[in-house]
Amino acid sequence: MVVLGIVTTVAAIQQHRVPPFFPPGIFLVLDVLGVIGFGILTAWAIALRKEAAWHKRLMLCGTILVMSPALGRILPMPLLGQFAPLAVFASMAVFVIAGMIFDLRLRGKIHLAYYWGGSVLVVTNVLVGPLGFSPPVLRLVERLAA
């Protein structure tokens, strides 16, 4: 899925099918980092499949990381303008926070897997802006779109 996600993102840029509310560099970095984060969390979850609590929560966080295309279709992205990437991040964070609240109410404490999954979500989204507008990424997007 990681390879297919990256190939699909590159194909969208090559075919000029980038959503109009995302600059192409942001689109590339957001999707690629999301898929890589998904791959990391999912591989970790598979490695810990005998530890059900870790496995379930890491799988959930990994799935949340690949929700950005779905959220881009659900949220009123054209109306959000420059805040569209932030809206996608906030929407994904709501799901992680909901899991944390569920754990807190059910178990009395938040499972450590949510902190790791939430950290991957934060790190990948913090990197989107600086990388998406960096000269190497902009050159890459320009070459892909040519």
Coordinates of N, CA and C in Angstrom, one line a residue, residues 34-35 38 47-48 52 81-82 98 118 139 146:
G34 N 2.1 10.9 4.8 CA 1.0 10.1 5.4 C 1.1 8.6 5.1
V35 N 1.4 8.3 3.9 CA 1.6 6.9 3.5 C 2.8 6.2 4.2
F38 N 1.9 5.7 7.8 CA 1.0 4.6 7.8 C 1.8 3.3 7.8
A47 N 4.2 -6.3 13.9 CA 5.2 -6.9 14.8 C 4.7 -7.1 16.2
L48 N 3.7 -6.3 16.6 CA 3.2 -6.4 18.0 C 1.8 -7.1 18.0
A52 N -2.4 -7.3 21.9 CA -3.6 -6.8 21.3 C -3.8 -5.3 21.5
G81 N -9.4 27.7 2.1 CA -8.3 28.4 1.6 C -6.9 27.8 2.1
Q82 N -6.1 28.7 2.6 CA -4.8 28.4 3.1 C -4.8 27.5 4.3
A98 N -10.1 11.2 20.2 CA -11.2 10.4 20.6 C -10.8 9.0 21.2
G118 N 0.1 9.4 17.8 CA -0.2 10.9 17.7 C 1.1 11.6 17.4
R139 N 11.0 21.8 -7.3 CA 11.6 21.3 -8.6 C 11.1 20.0 -9.0
A146 N 5.6 18.3 -15.8 CA 5.9 18.7 -17.2 C 5.5 17.7 -18.2

